[in-house]
């Protein structure tokens, strides 16, 4: 293959976009986006609410560790921490506004083109994602370190770039004699010495190094793929923000789209593809908030405040992280149901109530491709059993066998319920917890 062969392949394949197929179930995507976007917004809301209380505690010397009380050198960090947080919230909120689900209520065949997604949509979403990922990693890094030289480096590099092109009014609003003198001091340092000088330091220069450092000190995240996902999102968004050829081509070619449809109305392949990306981004954004920002902030408060005060806030912060983790885990999950042997393949419809409370009726001929929840995208696995009692004892609790001629567990007389729960407790002691099984869905 020579250079002309490659050029021809590009010319014939990457100049006109083929119609992309809708890859996932659009309704499930919209429902999951709505659910996770709400959980994400709630977490940001909680952080904002806590910020007020934390800021007022930080103003009280009696609640601070001696090293950070008024009059000490490190007291300079008190207003900085408060400001850093407010900056991050603006960036977080922007991503939350751009990751809401598509509004489909008034979409008809005539106006379905309103759902078409192109360059502007991708550009806005991916740029906001880049800002989010950049700012959350850098803020987590600074909050965790609370180190004067590292913080100086971060601010002076940015101030130095800003001053190059800032208009008079912008410069006037930001620069005063003190800031000027700090910047002049920085300008005396040669570029190659910026990362290690008498006023600045940066031990983790690149984005990837900061990510690795954070996970090494905060502990590995629940999702082992998260560090790579964060780095990949960074590269992916670079392609967009620096207007790489591929992203521009992919998003700017407009052409007639095939119209798809489901129970809620018509939609377009580009709408669905865009939603798929939106969901992926939202999921990673939530995981990063849980795995880096919140734990770094907890570490920061432990440094600044006396133990009881820091603990009070870290409990609330951990609760917010837990709620968000649970929200993520409840989407696209896998749930097990116990059904009576012989029911699958019979003429009877099988009721399956998902953990998200969505009720599905699995009608004959019981196609396995239908074994998923159309609200949260979780897949269902059925285990056929012949339980004599009509219930299955699992380490997660008793579960009624679907199709068994017995009342639901919660409709049983209390003495019967207690008896079943005792059997479950014995099973738990005998076998230990069963990781990953979600037998509660079998209720
Ligand atoms: Zn569900």
Short mmCIF file of C-alpha atoms and ligand atoms in Angstrom, two decimals:
data_model
loop_
_atom_site.label_atom_id
_atom_site.label_comp_id
_atom_site.label_asym_id
_atom_site.label_seq_id
_atom_site.Cartn_x
_atom_site.Cartn_y
_atom_site.Cartn_z
CA UNK A 1 0.00 0.00 0.00
CA UNK A 2 1.39 3.45 -0.85
CA UNK A 3 0.32 6.99 0.07
CA UNK A 4 -2.09 7.28 -2.87
CA UNK A 5 -3.86 4.02 -1.88
CA UNK A 6 -4.46 5.39 1.58
CA UNK A 7 -5.57 8.78 0.25
CA UNK A 8 -8.08 7.05 -2.05
CA UNK A 9 -9.51 5.04 0.84
CA UNK A 10 -10.01 8.26 2.79
CA UNK A 11 -11.48 10.02 -0.18
CA UNK A 12 -14.02 7.33 -0.93
CA UNK A 13 -14.99 6.51 2.64
CA UNK A 14 -14.47 9.52 4.84
CA UNK A 15 -16.00 12.26 2.74
CA UNK A 16 -19.58 11.11 2.67
CA UNK A 17 -21.08 9.65 5.77
CA UNK A 18 -22.97 6.40 5.54
CA UNK A 19 -26.24 6.16 7.32
CA UNK A 20 -25.48 4.95 10.78
CA UNK A 21 -27.71 2.37 12.29
CA UNK A 22 -29.37 2.96 15.60
CA UNK A 23 -27.37 0.75 17.86
CA UNK A 24 -29.35 0.56 21.07
CA UNK A 25 -32.88 0.79 22.25
CA UNK A 26 -33.66 4.51 22.12
CA UNK A 27 -36.48 4.40 24.67
CA UNK A 28 -34.28 2.68 27.23
CA UNK A 29 -31.52 5.20 26.54
CA UNK A 30 -33.86 8.16 27.11
CA UNK A 31 -35.20 6.64 30.30
CA UNK A 32 -31.70 5.90 31.62
CA UNK A 33 -30.44 9.36 30.67
CA UNK A 34 -33.36 10.97 32.52
CA UNK A 35 -32.71 8.81 35.59
CA UNK A 36 -28.96 9.32 35.75
CA UNK A 37 -29.16 13.02 34.89
CA UNK A 38 -31.48 13.51 37.86
CA UNK A 39 -29.12 11.60 40.17
CA UNK A 40 -26.16 13.64 38.86
CA UNK A 41 -28.01 16.93 39.35
CA UNK A 42 -29.06 15.89 42.84
CA UNK A 43 -25.45 15.14 43.76
CA UNK A 44 -24.34 18.55 42.48
CA UNK A 45 -27.22 20.15 44.41
CA UNK A 46 -26.06 18.41 47.59
CA UNK A 47 -22.49 19.64 47.04
CA UNK A 48 -23.76 23.19 46.58
CA UNK A 49 -25.85 22.96 49.71
CA UNK A 50 -22.93 21.59 51.74
CA UNK A 51 -20.65 24.30 50.35
CA UNK A 52 -22.54 26.97 52.28
CA UNK A 53 -22.17 25.10 55.58
CA UNK A 54 -18.55 24.18 54.91
CA UNK A 55 -17.63 27.76 53.99
CA UNK A 56 -19.10 29.05 57.22
CA UNK A 57 -17.25 26.39 59.26
CA UNK A 58 -14.01 27.32 57.51
CA UNK A 59 -14.48 30.91 58.66
CA UNK A 60 -14.49 29.77 62.27
CA UNK A 61 -10.97 29.39 63.71
CA UNK A 62 -12.28 27.23 66.54
CA UNK A 63 -13.11 24.47 64.03
CA UNK A 64 -9.79 24.53 62.15
CA UNK A 65 -6.61 22.55 62.60
CA UNK A 66 -3.85 24.76 64.10
CA UNK A 67 -1.85 24.81 60.83
CA UNK A 68 -4.74 26.51 59.01
CA UNK A 69 -6.03 29.00 61.62
CA UNK A 70 -5.99 32.78 60.91
CA UNK A 71 -2.53 34.27 60.96
CA UNK A 72 -0.79 31.09 59.74
CA UNK A 73 0.79 30.78 56.26
CA UNK A 74 -1.53 28.00 55.18
CA UNK A 75 -4.62 29.99 56.15
CA UNK A 76 -4.32 31.34 52.60
CA UNK A 77 -5.89 28.05 51.46
CA UNK A 78 -9.20 28.71 53.24
CA UNK A 79 -10.68 31.15 50.68
CA UNK A 80 -9.01 29.20 47.85
CA UNK A 81 -10.77 25.94 48.74
CA UNK A 82 -14.09 27.71 48.87
CA UNK A 83 -13.51 29.38 45.49
CA UNK A 84 -12.24 26.19 43.84
CA UNK A 85 -15.49 24.51 44.74
CA UNK A 86 -17.68 27.26 43.31
CA UNK A 87 -15.67 27.11 40.07
CA UNK A 88 -16.19 23.36 39.79
CA UNK A 89 -19.94 23.63 40.41
CA UNK A 90 -20.38 25.92 37.40
CA UNK A 91 -18.61 23.39 35.20
CA UNK A 92 -20.55 20.43 36.68
CA UNK A 93 -23.87 22.20 36.20
CA UNK A 94 -23.09 22.98 32.59
CA UNK A 95 -22.59 19.29 31.83
CA UNK A 96 -25.80 18.46 33.69
CA UNK A 97 -27.79 20.89 31.50
CA UNK A 98 -26.34 19.34 28.35
CA UNK A 99 -27.09 15.75 29.35
CA UNK A 100 -30.86 15.88 29.78
CA UNK A 101 -32.95 13.38 27.80
CA UNK A 102 -34.51 14.24 24.45
CA UNK A 103 -37.93 15.86 24.67
CA UNK A 104 -40.14 13.61 22.54
CA UNK A 105 -43.65 14.57 23.62
CA UNK A 106 -44.48 16.78 20.63
CA UNK A 107 -42.46 14.99 17.97
CA UNK A 108 -44.42 13.91 14.89
CA UNK A 109 -43.38 12.69 11.44
CA UNK A 110 -43.56 16.31 10.24
CA UNK A 111 -41.21 17.79 12.82
CA UNK A 112 -38.99 14.76 13.55
CA UNK A 113 -36.06 16.64 12.02
CA UNK A 114 -35.97 18.65 15.29
CA UNK A 115 -34.39 15.52 16.77
CA UNK A 116 -31.59 15.43 14.22
CA UNK A 117 -28.19 15.83 15.88
CA UNK A 118 -25.16 17.37 14.19
CA UNK A 119 -22.03 19.43 14.62
CA UNK A 120 -23.36 22.00 17.12
CA UNK A 121 -24.85 19.37 19.39
CA UNK A 122 -21.72 17.24 19.44
CA UNK A 123 -19.54 20.28 19.82
CA UNK A 124 -21.45 21.59 22.84
CA UNK A 125 -21.71 18.24 24.57
CA UNK A 126 -18.13 17.17 24.02
CA UNK A 127 -16.64 20.56 24.88
CA UNK A 128 -18.59 20.64 28.13
CA UNK A 129 -17.41 17.09 28.80
CA UNK A 130 -13.82 18.10 28.23
CA UNK A 131 -14.15 21.03 30.62
CA UNK A 132 -15.78 18.76 33.19
CA UNK A 133 -13.15 16.06 33.00
CA UNK A 134 -10.29 18.56 32.97
CA UNK A 135 -11.61 20.58 35.84
CA UNK A 136 -12.68 17.65 38.03
CA UNK A 137 -9.26 16.00 37.75
CA UNK A 138 -7.34 19.20 38.31
CA UNK A 139 -9.55 20.34 41.22
CA UNK A 140 -9.41 16.92 42.86
CA UNK A 141 -5.63 17.03 42.50
CA UNK A 142 -5.34 20.47 44.09
CA UNK A 143 -7.84 19.74 46.86
CA UNK A 144 -6.02 16.54 47.72
CA UNK A 145 -2.55 18.12 47.76
CA UNK A 146 -3.23 21.54 49.35
CA UNK A 147 0.37 22.31 48.49
CA UNK A 148 1.44 25.97 48.02
CA UNK A 149 3.93 25.40 45.18
CA UNK A 150 1.65 23.04 43.23
CA UNK A 151 -1.24 25.44 43.53
CA UNK A 152 0.92 28.40 42.49
CA UNK A 153 2.03 26.50 39.40
CA UNK A 154 -1.55 25.77 38.42
CA UNK A 155 -2.69 29.38 38.82
CA UNK A 156 0.42 31.13 37.46
CA UNK A 157 0.50 29.07 34.26
CA UNK A 158 -3.13 29.93 33.67
CA UNK A 159 -2.67 33.59 34.64
CA UNK A 160 0.32 33.83 32.32
CA UNK A 161 -1.72 32.61 29.33
CA UNK A 162 -4.71 34.73 30.28
CA UNK A 163 -2.66 37.92 30.50
CA UNK A 164 -1.38 37.44 26.94
CA UNK A 165 -4.67 38.26 25.29
CA UNK A 166 -6.93 39.69 27.99
CA UNK A 167 -8.57 42.98 27.06
CA UNK A 168 -7.98 46.09 29.16
CA UNK A 169 -11.22 45.72 31.09
CA UNK A 170 -10.62 42.02 31.79
CA UNK A 171 -7.08 42.72 32.91
CA UNK A 172 -8.30 45.59 35.05
CA UNK A 173 -10.81 43.34 36.80
CA UNK A 174 -8.21 40.70 37.56
CA UNK A 175 -4.79 42.24 37.80
CA UNK A 176 -3.69 44.48 40.65
CA UNK A 177 -0.23 45.28 41.98
CA UNK A 178 -0.07 42.04 44.04
CA UNK A 179 -1.10 39.78 41.18
CA UNK A 180 1.24 41.66 38.82
CA UNK A 181 4.18 41.14 41.14
CA UNK A 182 3.47 37.41 41.49
CA UNK A 183 3.28 37.13 37.71
CA UNK A 184 6.50 39.15 37.24
CA UNK A 185 8.26 36.81 39.66
CA UNK A 186 6.98 33.85 37.62
CA UNK A 187 8.19 35.47 34.39
CA UNK A 188 11.75 35.49 35.71
CA UNK A 189 11.69 31.66 35.69
CA UNK A 190 12.74 29.85 32.51
CA UNK A 191 9.98 27.70 30.95
CA UNK A 192 11.94 24.49 31.58
CA UNK A 193 12.07 25.33 35.30
CA UNK A 194 8.38 26.10 35.76
CA UNK A 195 7.67 22.65 37.21
CA UNK A 196 10.40 23.04 39.85
CA UNK A 197 11.27 26.54 41.03
CA UNK A 198 11.45 28.54 44.25
CA UNK A 199 7.72 29.42 43.94
CA UNK A 200 6.20 26.67 41.76
CA UNK A 201 6.18 22.91 41.45
CA UNK A 202 4.35 20.31 39.42
CA UNK A 203 5.11 16.65 39.96
CA UNK A 204 2.34 15.34 37.72
CA UNK A 205 2.54 17.31 34.56
CA UNK A 206 0.13 15.56 32.25
CA UNK A 207 -3.54 14.77 32.63
CA UNK A 208 -2.85 11.02 32.66
CA UNK A 209 -0.25 11.39 35.41
CA UNK A 210 -2.72 13.30 37.57
CA UNK A 211 -5.35 10.60 37.03
CA UNK A 212 -2.90 7.84 38.00
CA UNK A 213 -1.74 9.78 41.03
CA UNK A 214 -5.30 10.37 42.25
CA UNK A 215 -6.26 6.70 42.02
CA UNK A 216 -3.00 5.67 43.68
CA UNK A 217 -3.71 7.82 46.74
CA UNK A 218 -7.51 7.60 46.86
CA UNK A 219 -7.67 3.88 46.15
CA UNK A 220 -8.80 1.95 43.08
CA UNK A 221 -12.32 2.78 41.93
CA UNK A 222 -15.17 0.25 42.05
CA UNK A 223 -15.06 0.11 38.27
CA UNK A 224 -11.51 -1.01 37.38
CA UNK A 225 -11.89 0.43 33.86
CA UNK A 226 -12.56 3.95 35.13
CA UNK A 227 -8.96 5.29 34.97
CA UNK A 228 -8.72 4.27 31.31
CA UNK A 229 -12.21 5.58 30.57
CA UNK A 230 -11.25 8.99 31.98
CA UNK A 231 -8.08 9.11 29.88
CA UNK A 232 -9.95 7.97 26.78
CA UNK A 233 -12.66 10.59 27.23
CA UNK A 234 -9.85 13.15 27.43
CA UNK A 235 -8.39 11.99 24.10
CA UNK A 236 -11.80 11.67 22.48
CA UNK A 237 -12.76 15.19 23.51
CA UNK A 238 -9.41 16.54 22.28
CA UNK A 239 -10.36 15.31 18.83
CA UNK A 240 -13.49 17.43 19.06
CA UNK A 241 -12.23 20.53 20.79
CA UNK A 242 -9.24 20.79 18.50
CA UNK A 243 -11.47 20.14 15.50
CA UNK A 244 -9.88 16.93 14.31
CA UNK A 245 -10.89 15.77 10.87
CA UNK A 246 -12.87 12.75 12.00
CA UNK A 247 -15.13 14.47 14.49
CA UNK A 248 -15.95 17.31 12.11
CA UNK A 249 -16.67 14.93 9.29
CA UNK A 250 -18.78 12.65 11.43
CA UNK A 251 -20.93 15.41 12.85
CA UNK A 252 -21.19 17.94 10.04
CA UNK A 253 -22.33 15.80 7.13
CA UNK A 254 -26.06 16.19 6.86
CA UNK A 255 -28.08 13.87 4.75
CA UNK A 256 -31.51 12.34 4.63
CA UNK A 257 -31.98 10.06 7.60
CA UNK A 258 -34.16 6.99 7.82
CA UNK A 259 -37.00 7.61 10.26
CA UNK A 260 -37.28 5.08 13.06
CA UNK A 261 -40.19 4.71 15.40
CA UNK A 262 -41.25 3.14 18.68
CA UNK A 263 -44.29 3.35 20.98
CA UNK A 264 -43.49 6.97 21.80
CA UNK A 265 -43.23 8.21 18.23
CA UNK A 266 -40.69 8.75 15.46
CA UNK A 267 -36.98 9.46 15.91
CA UNK A 268 -33.82 9.53 13.84
CA UNK A 269 -30.65 7.40 13.89
CA UNK A 270 -28.55 10.49 14.68
CA UNK A 271 -30.73 11.20 17.74
CA UNK A 272 -30.11 7.76 19.02
CA UNK A 273 -26.40 7.73 18.36
CA UNK A 274 -26.10 11.05 20.13
CA UNK A 275 -28.07 9.75 23.11
CA UNK A 276 -25.79 6.76 23.32
CA UNK A 277 -22.77 9.04 23.64
CA UNK A 278 -24.65 11.24 26.09
CA UNK A 279 -25.36 8.26 28.33
CA UNK A 280 -21.75 7.01 28.21
CA UNK A 281 -20.50 10.49 29.12
CA UNK A 282 -23.04 10.89 31.90
CA UNK A 283 -22.09 7.53 33.40
CA UNK A 284 -18.36 8.29 33.35
CA UNK A 285 -19.00 11.81 34.72
CA UNK A 286 -20.93 10.36 37.67
CA UNK A 287 -18.28 7.73 38.35
CA UNK A 288 -15.49 10.33 38.35
CA UNK A 289 -17.42 12.51 40.77
CA UNK A 290 -17.77 9.54 43.12
CA UNK A 291 -14.24 8.18 42.71
CA UNK A 292 -12.11 11.34 42.63
CA UNK A 293 -13.81 14.61 43.49
CA UNK A 294 -15.74 13.57 46.60
CA UNK A 295 -12.92 11.55 48.21
CA UNK A 296 -10.34 14.29 47.47
CA UNK A 297 -12.60 16.86 49.01
CA UNK A 298 -13.05 14.66 52.09
CA UNK A 299 -9.23 14.42 52.42
CA UNK A 300 -9.01 18.19 52.05
CA UNK A 301 -11.52 18.80 54.85
CA UNK A 302 -9.69 16.30 57.07
CA UNK A 303 -6.57 18.43 56.67
CA UNK A 304 -8.28 21.76 57.27
CA UNK A 305 -10.72 20.98 60.04
CA UNK A 306 -10.73 19.38 63.46
CA UNK A 307 -11.76 15.74 63.33
CA UNK A 308 -15.39 15.93 64.57
CA UNK A 309 -16.20 18.78 62.18
CA UNK A 310 -14.54 17.07 59.20
CA UNK A 311 -16.36 13.83 60.01
CA UNK A 312 -19.71 15.57 60.06
CA UNK A 313 -19.20 16.77 56.48
CA UNK A 314 -17.53 13.62 55.20
CA UNK A 315 -20.55 11.57 56.30
CA UNK A 316 -22.83 13.76 54.15
CA UNK A 317 -20.37 13.65 51.26
CA UNK A 318 -20.09 9.87 51.40
CA UNK A 319 -23.89 9.56 51.46
CA UNK A 320 -24.15 11.67 48.30
CA UNK A 321 -21.50 9.47 46.64
CA UNK A 322 -23.32 6.31 47.70
CA UNK A 323 -26.65 7.50 46.29
CA UNK A 324 -24.98 8.29 42.98
CA UNK A 325 -23.16 4.93 42.86
CA UNK A 326 -26.40 3.09 43.49
CA UNK A 327 -28.11 5.05 40.74
CA UNK A 328 -25.39 4.06 38.25
CA UNK A 329 -25.45 0.41 39.33
CA UNK A 330 -29.22 0.15 38.92
CA UNK A 331 -29.02 0.88 35.16
CA UNK A 332 -28.16 -1.79 32.57
CA UNK A 333 -27.81 -4.28 35.37
CA UNK A 334 -28.51 -8.00 35.36
CA UNK A 335 -31.28 -9.50 37.45
CA UNK A 336 -32.25 -13.07 38.15
CA UNK A 337 -35.79 -14.36 38.41
CA UNK A 338 -36.94 -17.76 39.59
CA UNK A 339 -39.76 -19.27 37.56
CA UNK A 340 -41.62 -22.50 38.00
CA UNK A 341 -40.39 -25.20 35.63
CA UNK A 342 -42.65 -25.55 32.62
CA UNK A 343 -43.92 -21.96 32.65
CA UNK A 344 -41.53 -20.75 29.96
CA UNK A 345 -42.85 -21.96 26.63
CA UNK A 346 -46.40 -22.43 27.95
CA UNK A 347 -49.38 -20.30 26.89
CA UNK A 348 -49.20 -18.20 30.09
CA UNK A 349 -47.86 -14.62 30.22
CA UNK A 350 -45.12 -14.25 32.81
CA UNK A 351 -45.09 -11.09 34.98
CA UNK A 352 -41.56 -9.79 35.64
CA UNK A 353 -41.19 -6.83 38.01
CA UNK A 354 -37.77 -5.22 37.66
CA UNK A 355 -35.76 -3.77 40.56
CA UNK A 356 -36.59 -0.33 39.12
CA UNK A 357 -40.27 -1.26 39.70
CA UNK A 358 -41.09 -1.34 36.01
CA UNK A 359 -43.53 -4.17 35.32
CA UNK A 360 -43.00 -6.27 32.22
CA UNK A 361 -45.36 -8.91 30.93
CA UNK A 362 -43.44 -11.53 29.05
CA UNK A 363 -46.02 -12.87 26.63
CA UNK A 364 -45.86 -16.20 24.77
CA UNK A 365 -43.99 -17.37 22.74
CA UNK A 366 -41.50 -16.04 25.36
CA UNK A 367 -38.79 -14.81 23.01
CA UNK A 368 -35.52 -14.51 24.95
CA UNK A 369 -34.69 -11.30 23.03
CA UNK A 370 -37.50 -9.70 25.10
CA UNK A 371 -35.83 -10.52 28.40
CA UNK A 372 -34.87 -7.00 29.40
CA UNK A 373 -36.41 -4.05 31.20
CA UNK A 374 -37.51 -1.31 28.83
CA UNK A 375 -37.18 1.26 31.58
CA UNK A 376 -33.66 0.72 32.96
CA UNK A 377 -32.14 -1.52 30.30
CA UNK A 378 -31.35 -4.33 32.73
CA UNK A 379 -31.30 -7.83 31.35
CA UNK A 380 -33.23 -10.65 32.96
CA UNK A 381 -32.04 -14.15 33.44
CA UNK A 382 -34.55 -16.80 34.35
CA UNK A 383 -33.76 -19.79 36.50
CA UNK A 384 -36.28 -22.59 36.30
CA UNK A 385 -36.92 -24.29 39.64
CA UNK A 386 -39.35 -26.73 41.27
CA UNK A 387 -39.51 -25.27 44.77
CA UNK A 388 -42.01 -27.30 46.79
CA UNK A 389 -42.84 -24.39 49.09
CA UNK A 390 -43.25 -21.84 46.30
CA UNK A 391 -40.37 -19.75 47.65
CA UNK A 392 -36.64 -19.81 47.08
CA UNK A 393 -34.30 -19.22 49.98
CA UNK A 394 -31.40 -17.04 48.93
CA UNK A 395 -28.74 -15.21 50.87
CA UNK A 396 -30.41 -11.97 49.77
CA UNK A 397 -33.77 -12.94 51.19
CA UNK A 398 -36.75 -15.11 50.31
CA UNK A 399 -38.05 -14.89 46.76
CA UNK A 400 -41.34 -16.11 45.45
CA UNK A 401 -41.07 -18.47 42.50
CA UNK A 402 -42.95 -16.87 39.61
CA UNK A 403 -45.89 -19.07 38.65
CA UNK A 404 -46.04 -20.82 42.02
CA UNK A 405 -49.49 -20.87 43.55
CA UNK A 406 -48.56 -19.02 46.77
CA UNK A 407 -49.05 -15.44 47.99
CA UNK A 408 -46.31 -12.80 47.58
CA UNK A 409 -43.82 -12.90 50.44
CA UNK A 410 -45.08 -9.62 51.89
CA UNK A 411 -48.69 -10.87 51.89
CA UNK A 412 -47.80 -13.88 54.05
CA UNK A 413 -48.75 -13.89 57.75
CA UNK A 414 -45.94 -12.43 59.86
CA UNK A 415 -45.08 -15.83 61.45
CA UNK A 416 -44.59 -17.35 57.98
CA UNK A 417 -42.45 -14.42 56.91
CA UNK A 418 -40.24 -14.75 59.97
CA UNK A 419 -39.85 -18.50 59.35
CA UNK A 420 -38.66 -17.85 55.77
CA UNK A 421 -36.32 -15.07 56.89
CA UNK A 422 -34.78 -17.41 59.48
CA UNK A 423 -34.13 -19.97 56.76
CA UNK A 424 -32.48 -17.25 54.70
CA UNK A 425 -30.28 -16.28 57.64
CA UNK A 426 -29.18 -19.91 57.98
CA UNK A 427 -28.45 -20.07 54.25
CA UNK A 428 -26.42 -16.88 54.51
CA UNK A 429 -24.35 -18.32 57.37
CA UNK A 430 -23.83 -21.57 55.48
CA UNK A 431 -22.91 -20.10 52.09
CA UNK A 432 -21.94 -16.49 52.68
CA UNK A 433 -23.32 -13.68 50.55
CA UNK A 434 -23.66 -14.38 46.86
CA UNK A 435 -21.90 -11.58 45.03
CA UNK A 436 -23.70 -10.05 42.13
CA UNK A 437 -26.97 -11.87 42.53
CA UNK A 438 -29.98 -9.60 42.63
CA UNK A 439 -32.59 -12.09 43.64
CA UNK A 440 -34.71 -9.37 45.20
CA UNK A 441 -36.03 -8.79 41.71
CA UNK A 442 -37.76 -12.12 41.93
CA UNK A 443 -40.30 -10.71 44.36
ZN1 LIG B 1 -35.82 -1.89 35.22
#
